[in-house]
């Protein structure tokens, strides 16, 4: 039941808002000063004058233009591919009958639990074998294997796609692909949107594997580019924070600009169990 | 009941996916960047900042060799850089034409990766006699191939705040300060106690017990390994003594209980909360940057109790480098005495090429930030006294766990020196797979 | 709905129709039989290449002594890498930390999310603003978030200790205190994920029919009792889902404790007080360079999760049968 919100509700929500935004705002504050300023007591609460300068240093030092472009390509491709593959597989696992289904599903769920740090060595050997080092597909292709995506789409489609709808389409004479096209995708769209966003953000922020697979002069993603910041023995915290801000800002802008749609998408696509 | 949906959008999505999939390899193909103008691009992979670029050495080389373009990648922290370098080496992929190696990793690289690296000892223009013998030996395999050329070394001094020393009633002249602890690390500890007695409020004698530990272990010839390559740190009295002295700094409340190379350490420089730090040559730039304008002429440099070395680096050329011959030539040039002298002058990295030590640019150097201290003379003298330390492949693991596990427990968690030692030993034994 | 094309007609036509029906039936059967494989094929092709191959390599490596300095040199050691884990104090310590940090981050995170969702569920001015804001931490990378929290949690000059100092507390050593550091690491996780989970709960709350609340209100249930007796039970599947996802995330927790430790890297604090399993695995593989041992830890983690999953499944099945 929706009750009109009282003052307490607003008070608590405003506290929550402040806590959610504060670390981000403070990243900008830290990026706007100098090292010395960060060392003061009490710590700075307002912006200093160096924000443009530090952002500029971070931008050129980290080769950020190329990095941003690469990251958009990587995250976009990974998101599109993952959503496509996960929806198809999730649909099959949710609604179709085939041999070894349960075994394969268990395999999928099992891989969700495998810690990703370890695959790095064999994966790099594989990538090296294919001569893909420092090329974007070396981070794109492995990321397409999203067991979580399959699991997520299956859970959603279990509920969201009534069997009757499928059968009606079949009786109608629609072949497999047309069923997928006209029935499954429309039903799955909210969850696809959520998965796309989740995957995009994850691919955008991934750093562990890209640091190994890519180099800064080749085809760096944002997170790879940022590891070069700090100028070695003399890391400048303000510049590092400026870099962190640069890496986050594009996503934040998207979230603010399309906040309504993204939130709506998450709420529609939230797995109902 | 066919559900009619906005097919075009779905189709557009799929199309986009397909295009993106196809486009990804294309976008990645920009990796080969040799210019169309026939110039050779030599890539240099570094950690931290060597200062080659900042000191103008690349530009100078490119002026001398019009057909060469130098490109540099740098990963800020060796913790990120070294695993990447190893992965790339063992799979012969993704390597730059020249790669840097930290001194603490050079024994491991020399022992396990030498067959993947060029022998730089026989490269044209490289003369063994130009280098400090121990630096040369550290990157030389048992069968006599020298796979790494030394860049800088880290001879040590003690940096101290004159203003704090004055307020604590200690001498401030660098010669007099050096005499306070000359020859004995325990005298350094005793000076700390004198400082504590009259310490200005909110300050400690030194930054961290781990820093003292690194300094003392850097001044003994045998530390973690013996001549046969056996791990002996546990029963080596020199290491144990270093441990006890360093731990005393913590138990006697002489440290600011910091961890080096963290933001908190930087902030402490800015606030002048400790009076001394053992500073290898490469640390001077760091102090200048962190202590800022407020620290100018307040910091000074005195000789360390005993000469020692901490850090430094090497350049190696992988056999699978795309432009091997050019890379070897560049590595040899960058590490030649003249260039090392320039780097010291402009960046403070102390030359591992002993031939450079006599050059006026080195021996006569003074540091304006540190009260015009004769850093050239101080560090040259330290470098001449540095013992030939026996290195081993797991130096990094041993040193790091002694500092960041054992000594940090004593310094920050109030553990006894014994308990800290035990904790470090257990961690190291587990790490070394003994 | 058109269920067939059998309109009246001549015999040949009927034969054609029958033929077509047969063909369509065959096609249909073929379709039903094989199309599922076509749907899962793209995923499994990539999975085989980039998921299974590394996984099998890891399994094989876990039975060997193999170092990162020479991954091709493998020395067979059987199950030794696993058996030594039993006596490995660092493994148990990491397991313990993973559990406590997991609880410290997951439980408050989901509780706060539930509360925030409940508040957002009311009629509210600017509800979209609150929702978008709730999601922004999620857009921040682990690296960026941890960097700023390291500064905020600084012992000497951090904002948290400064604020606590105003209240006469501290200074707390957030990096090297036992519980303090676990709390600090958990805070990063909580900060990044609470808003996202709140939105998921909110979505589920909105699908609860109003009648349920009305009848509860008729029975004289207070707001709180309505929340406990109507809202929470209706959200059970959603809560379960978020618990599963958070638990998997918690067992693999890695980036936050790694980066929170500053220059000391993978030790997880001077006393390994916030070294998680993921971090211990990383230390063994990438710092100590023992790929075989790291592989064994990975598989042990995997087995622990499978055990947990199986146990949860069994409990669930048992409850369904008895309840």
PDB file of N, CA, C and O in Angstrom, chain B residues 81-130:
ATOM      1  N   UNK B  81      52.959  -4.159 -12.649  1.00  0.00           N
ATOM      2  CA  UNK B  81      53.831  -4.280 -13.819  1.00  0.00           C
ATOM      3  C   UNK B  81      54.487  -5.652 -13.899  1.00  0.00           C
ATOM      4  O   UNK B  81      54.510  -6.281 -14.962  1.00  0.00           O
ATOM      5  N   UNK B  82      54.999  -6.120 -12.775  1.00  0.00           N
ATOM      6  CA  UNK B  82      55.825  -7.328 -12.820  1.00  0.00           C
ATOM      7  C   UNK B  82      55.035  -8.584 -13.236  1.00  0.00           C
ATOM      8  O   UNK B  82      55.509  -9.335 -14.094  1.00  0.00           O
ATOM      9  N   UNK B  83      53.834  -8.827 -12.655  1.00  0.00           N
ATOM     10  CA  UNK B  83      53.069  -9.977 -13.129  1.00  0.00           C
ATOM     11  C   UNK B  83      52.753  -9.897 -14.627  1.00  0.00           C
ATOM     12  O   UNK B  83      52.799 -10.897 -15.336  1.00  0.00           O
ATOM     13  N   UNK B  84      52.454  -8.687 -15.100  1.00  0.00           N
ATOM     14  CA  UNK B  84      52.174  -8.540 -16.526  1.00  0.00           C
ATOM     15  C   UNK B  84      53.414  -8.885 -17.344  1.00  0.00           C
ATOM     16  O   UNK B  84      53.331  -9.601 -18.338  1.00  0.00           O
ATOM     17  N   UNK B  85      54.572  -8.381 -16.888  1.00  0.00           N
ATOM     18  CA  UNK B  85      55.811  -8.648 -17.611  1.00  0.00           C
ATOM     19  C   UNK B  85      56.083 -10.151 -17.673  1.00  0.00           C
ATOM     20  O   UNK B  85      56.398 -10.700 -18.733  1.00  0.00           O
ATOM     21  N   UNK B  86      55.908 -10.836 -16.519  1.00  0.00           N
ATOM     22  CA  UNK B  86      56.156 -12.277 -16.494  1.00  0.00           C
ATOM     23  C   UNK B  86      55.210 -13.006 -17.441  1.00  0.00           C
ATOM     24  O   UNK B  86      55.634 -13.868 -18.213  1.00  0.00           O
ATOM     25  N   UNK B  87      53.924 -12.666 -17.372  1.00  0.00           N
ATOM     26  CA  UNK B  87      52.943 -13.324 -18.238  1.00  0.00           C
ATOM     27  C   UNK B  87      53.305 -13.122 -19.696  1.00  0.00           C
ATOM     28  O   UNK B  87      53.236 -14.043 -20.499  1.00  0.00           O
ATOM     29  N   UNK B  88      53.702 -11.906 -20.017  1.00  0.00           N
ATOM     30  CA  UNK B  88      54.053 -11.622 -21.404  1.00  0.00           C
ATOM     31  C   UNK B  88      55.324 -12.358 -21.815  1.00  0.00           C
ATOM     32  O   UNK B  88      55.422 -12.868 -22.929  1.00  0.00           O
ATOM     33  N   UNK B  89      56.282 -12.435 -20.903  1.00  0.00           N
ATOM     34  CA  UNK B  89      57.536 -13.126 -21.226  1.00  0.00           C
ATOM     35  C   UNK B  89      57.291 -14.610 -21.476  1.00  0.00           C
ATOM     36  O   UNK B  89      57.730 -15.137 -22.488  1.00  0.00           O
ATOM     37  N   UNK B  90      56.559 -15.249 -20.567  1.00  0.00           N
ATOM     38  CA  UNK B  90      56.418 -16.700 -20.697  1.00  0.00           C
ATOM     39  C   UNK B  90      55.555 -17.079 -21.887  1.00  0.00           C
ATOM     40  O   UNK B  90      55.617 -18.203 -22.373  1.00  0.00           O
ATOM     41  N   UNK B  91      54.733 -16.147 -22.388  1.00  0.00           N
ATOM     42  CA  UNK B  91      53.957 -16.491 -23.577  1.00  0.00           C
ATOM     43  C   UNK B  91      54.455 -15.728 -24.804  1.00  0.00           C
ATOM     44  O   UNK B  91      53.821 -15.750 -25.840  1.00  0.00           O
ATOM     45  N   UNK B  92      55.612 -15.075 -24.652  1.00  0.00           N
ATOM     46  CA  UNK B  92      56.257 -14.423 -25.789  1.00  0.00           C
ATOM     47  C   UNK B  92      55.325 -13.520 -26.561  1.00  0.00           C
ATOM     48  O   UNK B  92      55.255 -13.561 -27.786  1.00  0.00           O
ATOM     49  N   UNK B  93      54.598 -12.700 -25.860  1.00  0.00           N
ATOM     50  CA  UNK B  93      53.571 -11.920 -26.538  1.00  0.00           C
ATOM     51  C   UNK B  93      53.322 -10.635 -25.771  1.00  0.00           C
ATOM     52  O   UNK B  93      53.401 -10.608 -24.548  1.00  0.00           O
ATOM     53  N   UNK B  94      53.045  -9.589 -26.512  1.00  0.00           N
ATOM     54  CA  UNK B  94      52.662  -8.341 -25.861  1.00  0.00           C
ATOM     55  C   UNK B  94      53.826  -7.587 -25.249  1.00  0.00           C
ATOM     56  O   UNK B  94      53.625  -6.646 -24.496  1.00  0.00           O
ATOM     57  N   UNK B  95      55.057  -7.991 -25.574  1.00  0.00           N
ATOM     58  CA  UNK B  95      56.209  -7.353 -24.950  1.00  0.00           C
ATOM     59  C   UNK B  95      56.608  -6.082 -25.695  1.00  0.00           C
ATOM     60  O   UNK B  95      56.460  -5.993 -26.912  1.00  0.00           O
ATOM     61  N   UNK B  96      57.114  -5.129 -24.937  1.00  0.00           N
ATOM     62  CA  UNK B  96      57.714  -3.965 -25.568  1.00  0.00           C
ATOM     63  C   UNK B  96      59.121  -4.350 -26.019  1.00  0.00           C
ATOM     64  O   UNK B  96      59.646  -5.395 -25.627  1.00  0.00           O
ATOM     65  N   UNK B  97      59.747  -3.503 -26.848  1.00  0.00           N
ATOM     66  CA  UNK B  97      61.087  -3.820 -27.339  1.00  0.00           C
ATOM     67  C   UNK B  97      62.118  -3.732 -26.221  1.00  0.00           C
ATOM     68  O   UNK B  97      63.114  -4.447 -26.214  1.00  0.00           O
ATOM     69  N   UNK B  98      61.863  -2.824 -25.291  1.00  0.00           N
ATOM     70  CA  UNK B  98      62.714  -2.726 -24.103  1.00  0.00           C
ATOM     71  C   UNK B  98      61.796  -2.797 -22.887  1.00  0.00           C
ATOM     72  O   UNK B  98      60.742  -2.154 -22.881  1.00  0.00           O
ATOM     73  N   UNK B  99      62.174  -3.589 -21.895  1.00  0.00           N
ATOM     74  CA  UNK B  99      61.376  -3.656 -20.681  1.00  0.00           C
ATOM     75  C   UNK B  99      62.262  -3.346 -19.487  1.00  0.00           C
ATOM     76  O   UNK B  99      63.428  -3.739 -19.464  1.00  0.00           O
ATOM     77  N   UNK B 100      61.667  -2.684 -18.494  1.00  0.00           N
ATOM     78  CA  UNK B 100      62.410  -2.398 -17.277  1.00  0.00           C
ATOM     79  C   UNK B 100      62.168  -3.500 -16.253  1.00  0.00           C
ATOM     80  O   UNK B 100      61.117  -4.140 -16.259  1.00  0.00           O
ATOM     81  N   UNK B 101      63.154  -3.735 -15.401  1.00  0.00           N
ATOM     82  CA  UNK B 101      63.008  -4.703 -14.308  1.00  0.00           C
ATOM     83  C   UNK B 101      63.546  -4.076 -13.030  1.00  0.00           C
ATOM     84  O   UNK B 101      64.650  -3.528 -13.011  1.00  0.00           O
ATOM     85  N   UNK B 102      62.757  -4.151 -11.960  1.00  0.00           N
ATOM     86  CA  UNK B 102      63.180  -3.635 -10.657  1.00  0.00           C
ATOM     87  C   UNK B 102      64.305  -4.511 -10.109  1.00  0.00           C
ATOM     88  O   UNK B 102      64.325  -5.713 -10.343  1.00  0.00           O
ATOM     89  N   UNK B 103      65.214  -3.900  -9.367  1.00  0.00           N
ATOM     90  CA  UNK B 103      66.350  -4.642  -8.832  1.00  0.00           C
ATOM     91  C   UNK B 103      65.903  -5.849  -8.002  1.00  0.00           C
ATOM     92  O   UNK B 103      66.533  -6.903  -8.024  1.00  0.00           O
ATOM     93  N   UNK B 104      64.759  -5.703  -7.306  1.00  0.00           N
ATOM     94  CA  UNK B 104      64.343  -6.781  -6.419  1.00  0.00           C
ATOM     95  C   UNK B 104      63.833  -7.980  -7.211  1.00  0.00           C
ATOM     96  O   UNK B 104      63.733  -9.084  -6.703  1.00  0.00           O
ATOM     97  N   UNK B 105      63.504  -7.780  -8.497  1.00  0.00           N
ATOM     98  CA  UNK B 105      63.033  -8.882  -9.335  1.00  0.00           C
ATOM     99  C   UNK B 105      64.117  -9.413 -10.268  1.00  0.00           C
ATOM    100  O   UNK B 105      63.898 -10.404 -10.964  1.00  0.00           O
ATOM    101  N   UNK B 106      65.278  -8.742 -10.318  1.00  0.00           N
ATOM    102  CA  UNK B 106      66.234  -9.070 -11.378  1.00  0.00           C
ATOM    103  C   UNK B 106      66.795 -10.476 -11.206  1.00  0.00           C
ATOM    104  O   UNK B 106      67.045 -11.181 -12.184  1.00  0.00           O
ATOM    105  N   UNK B 107      66.950 -10.923  -9.957  1.00  0.00           N
ATOM    106  CA  UNK B 107      67.507 -12.260  -9.760  1.00  0.00           C
ATOM    107  C   UNK B 107      66.555 -13.311 -10.322  1.00  0.00           C
ATOM    108  O   UNK B 107      66.978 -14.283 -10.948  1.00  0.00           O
ATOM    109  N   UNK B 108      65.272 -13.109 -10.109  1.00  0.00           N
ATOM    110  CA  UNK B 108      64.293 -14.071 -10.616  1.00  0.00           C
ATOM    111  C   UNK B 108      64.267 -14.067 -12.145  1.00  0.00           C
ATOM    112  O   UNK B 108      64.226 -15.115 -12.794  1.00  0.00           O
ATOM    113  N   UNK B 109      64.286 -12.866 -12.728  1.00  0.00           N
ATOM    114  CA  UNK B 109      64.276 -12.764 -14.189  1.00  0.00           C
ATOM    115  C   UNK B 109      65.543 -13.410 -14.766  1.00  0.00           C
ATOM    116  O   UNK B 109      65.486 -14.179 -15.728  1.00  0.00           O
ATOM    117  N   UNK B 110      66.687 -13.122 -14.156  1.00  0.00           N
ATOM    118  CA  UNK B 110      67.934 -13.681 -14.659  1.00  0.00           C
ATOM    119  C   UNK B 110      67.944 -15.202 -14.534  1.00  0.00           C
ATOM    120  O   UNK B 110      68.410 -15.905 -15.419  1.00  0.00           O
ATOM    121  N   UNK B 111      67.397 -15.696 -13.425  1.00  0.00           N
ATOM    122  CA  UNK B 111      67.418 -17.135 -13.194  1.00  0.00           C
ATOM    123  C   UNK B 111      66.409 -17.871 -14.071  1.00  0.00           C
ATOM    124  O   UNK B 111      66.666 -18.996 -14.502  1.00  0.00           O
ATOM    125  N   UNK B 112      65.259 -17.266 -14.356  1.00  0.00           N
ATOM    126  CA  UNK B 112      64.220 -18.055 -15.025  1.00  0.00           C
ATOM    127  C   UNK B 112      63.905 -17.607 -16.449  1.00  0.00           C
ATOM    128  O   UNK B 112      63.331 -18.371 -17.203  1.00  0.00           O
ATOM    129  N   UNK B 113      64.234 -16.385 -16.810  1.00  0.00           N
ATOM    130  CA  UNK B 113      63.810 -15.902 -18.123  1.00  0.00           C
ATOM    131  C   UNK B 113      64.975 -15.561 -19.054  1.00  0.00           C
ATOM    132  O   UNK B 113      64.757 -15.019 -20.146  1.00  0.00           O
ATOM    133  N   UNK B 114      66.217 -15.871 -18.615  1.00  0.00           N
ATOM    134  CA  UNK B 114      67.378 -15.432 -19.392  1.00  0.00           C
ATOM    135  C   UNK B 114      67.318 -15.915 -20.838  1.00  0.00           C
ATOM    136  O   UNK B 114      67.710 -15.195 -21.758  1.00  0.00           O
ATOM    137  N   UNK B 115      66.776 -17.132 -21.050  1.00  0.00           N
ATOM    138  CA  UNK B 115      66.755 -17.663 -22.416  1.00  0.00           C
ATOM    139  C   UNK B 115      65.778 -16.908 -23.314  1.00  0.00           C
ATOM    140  O   UNK B 115      65.766 -17.096 -24.516  1.00  0.00           O
ATOM    141  N   UNK B 116      64.978 -16.064 -22.729  1.00  0.00           N
ATOM    142  CA  UNK B 116      64.052 -15.272 -23.542  1.00  0.00           C
ATOM    143  C   UNK B 116      64.572 -13.850 -23.752  1.00  0.00           C
ATOM    144  O   UNK B 116      63.884 -13.014 -24.313  1.00  0.00           O
ATOM    145  N   UNK B 117      65.778 -13.591 -23.241  1.00  0.00           N
ATOM    146  CA  UNK B 117      66.297 -12.227 -23.294  1.00  0.00           C
ATOM    147  C   UNK B 117      67.613 -12.161 -24.069  1.00  0.00           C
ATOM    148  O   UNK B 117      68.371 -13.126 -24.110  1.00  0.00           O
ATOM    149  N   UNK B 118      67.848 -11.018 -24.653  1.00  0.00           N
ATOM    150  CA  UNK B 118      69.087 -10.778 -25.384  1.00  0.00           C
ATOM    151  C   UNK B 118      70.263 -10.655 -24.427  1.00  0.00           C
ATOM    152  O   UNK B 118      70.113 -10.147 -23.316  1.00  0.00           O
ATOM    153  N   UNK B 119      71.414 -11.086 -24.883  1.00  0.00           N
ATOM    154  CA  UNK B 119      72.638 -10.859 -24.134  1.00  0.00           C
ATOM    155  C   UNK B 119      73.120  -9.439 -24.434  1.00  0.00           C
ATOM    156  O   UNK B 119      73.557  -9.147 -25.541  1.00  0.00           O
ATOM    157  N   UNK B 120      72.966  -8.575 -23.446  1.00  0.00           N
ATOM    158  CA  UNK B 120      73.325  -7.177 -23.676  1.00  0.00           C
ATOM    159  C   UNK B 120      74.784  -6.914 -23.340  1.00  0.00           C
ATOM    160  O   UNK B 120      75.345  -5.878 -23.683  1.00  0.00           O
ATOM    161  N   UNK B 121      75.424  -7.870 -22.654  1.00  0.00           N
ATOM    162  CA  UNK B 121      76.811  -7.692 -22.236  1.00  0.00           C
ATOM    163  C   UNK B 121      77.738  -7.590 -23.435  1.00  0.00           C
ATOM    164  O   UNK B 121      78.792  -6.961 -23.365  1.00  0.00           O
ATOM    165  N   UNK B 122      77.349  -8.226 -24.540  1.00  0.00           N
ATOM    166  CA  UNK B 122      78.211  -8.232 -25.720  1.00  0.00           C
ATOM    167  C   UNK B 122      77.750  -7.218 -26.763  1.00  0.00           C
ATOM    168  O   UNK B 122      78.273  -7.177 -27.862  1.00  0.00           O
ATOM    169  N   UNK B 123      76.745  -6.431 -26.404  1.00  0.00           N
ATOM    170  CA  UNK B 123      76.221  -5.468 -27.377  1.00  0.00           C
ATOM    171  C   UNK B 123      77.257  -4.397 -27.666  1.00  0.00           C
ATOM    172  O   UNK B 123      78.066  -4.046 -26.795  1.00  0.00           O
ATOM    173  N   UNK B 124      77.268  -3.882 -28.884  1.00  0.00           N
ATOM    174  CA  UNK B 124      78.242  -2.852 -29.224  1.00  0.00           C
ATOM    175  C   UNK B 124      78.081  -1.622 -28.338  1.00  0.00           C
ATOM    176  O   UNK B 124      76.962  -1.186 -28.062  1.00  0.00           O
ATOM    177  N   UNK B 125      79.153  -1.106 -27.879  1.00  0.00           N
ATOM    178  CA  UNK B 125      79.114   0.117 -27.081  1.00  0.00           C
ATOM    179  C   UNK B 125      78.932  -0.135 -25.596  1.00  0.00           C
ATOM    180  O   UNK B 125      79.012   0.789 -24.796  1.00  0.00           O
ATOM    181  N   UNK B 126      78.676  -1.376 -25.213  1.00  0.00           N
ATOM    182  CA  UNK B 126      78.491  -1.661 -23.790  1.00  0.00           C
ATOM    183  C   UNK B 126      79.823  -2.143 -23.217  1.00  0.00           C
ATOM    184  O   UNK B 126      80.428  -3.082 -23.736  1.00  0.00           O
ATOM    185  N   UNK B 127      80.264  -1.453 -22.172  1.00  0.00           N
ATOM    186  CA  UNK B 127      81.526  -1.849 -21.550  1.00  0.00           C
ATOM    187  C   UNK B 127      81.276  -2.224 -20.103  1.00  0.00           C
ATOM    188  O   UNK B 127      80.755  -1.426 -19.323  1.00  0.00           O
ATOM    189  N   UNK B 128      81.674  -3.443 -19.770  1.00  0.00           N
ATOM    190  CA  UNK B 128      81.466  -3.950 -18.421  1.00  0.00           C
ATOM    191  C   UNK B 128      82.107  -3.016 -17.390  1.00  0.00           C
ATOM    192  O   UNK B 128      81.553  -2.765 -16.320  1.00  0.00           O
ATOM    193  N   UNK B 129      83.284  -2.483 -17.753  1.00  0.00           N
ATOM    194  CA  UNK B 129      84.033  -1.685 -16.788  1.00  0.00           C
ATOM    195  C   UNK B 129      83.351  -0.362 -16.455  1.00  0.00           C
ATOM    196  O   UNK B 129      83.703   0.300 -15.485  1.00  0.00           O
ATOM    197  N   UNK B 130      82.374   0.030 -17.290  1.00  0.00           N
ATOM    198  CA  UNK B 130      81.652   1.262 -17.000  1.00  0.00           C
ATOM    199  C   UNK B 130      80.751   1.123 -15.781  1.00  0.00           C
ATOM    200  O   UNK B 130      80.348   2.105 -15.174  1.00  0.00           O
TER     201      UNK B 130
END
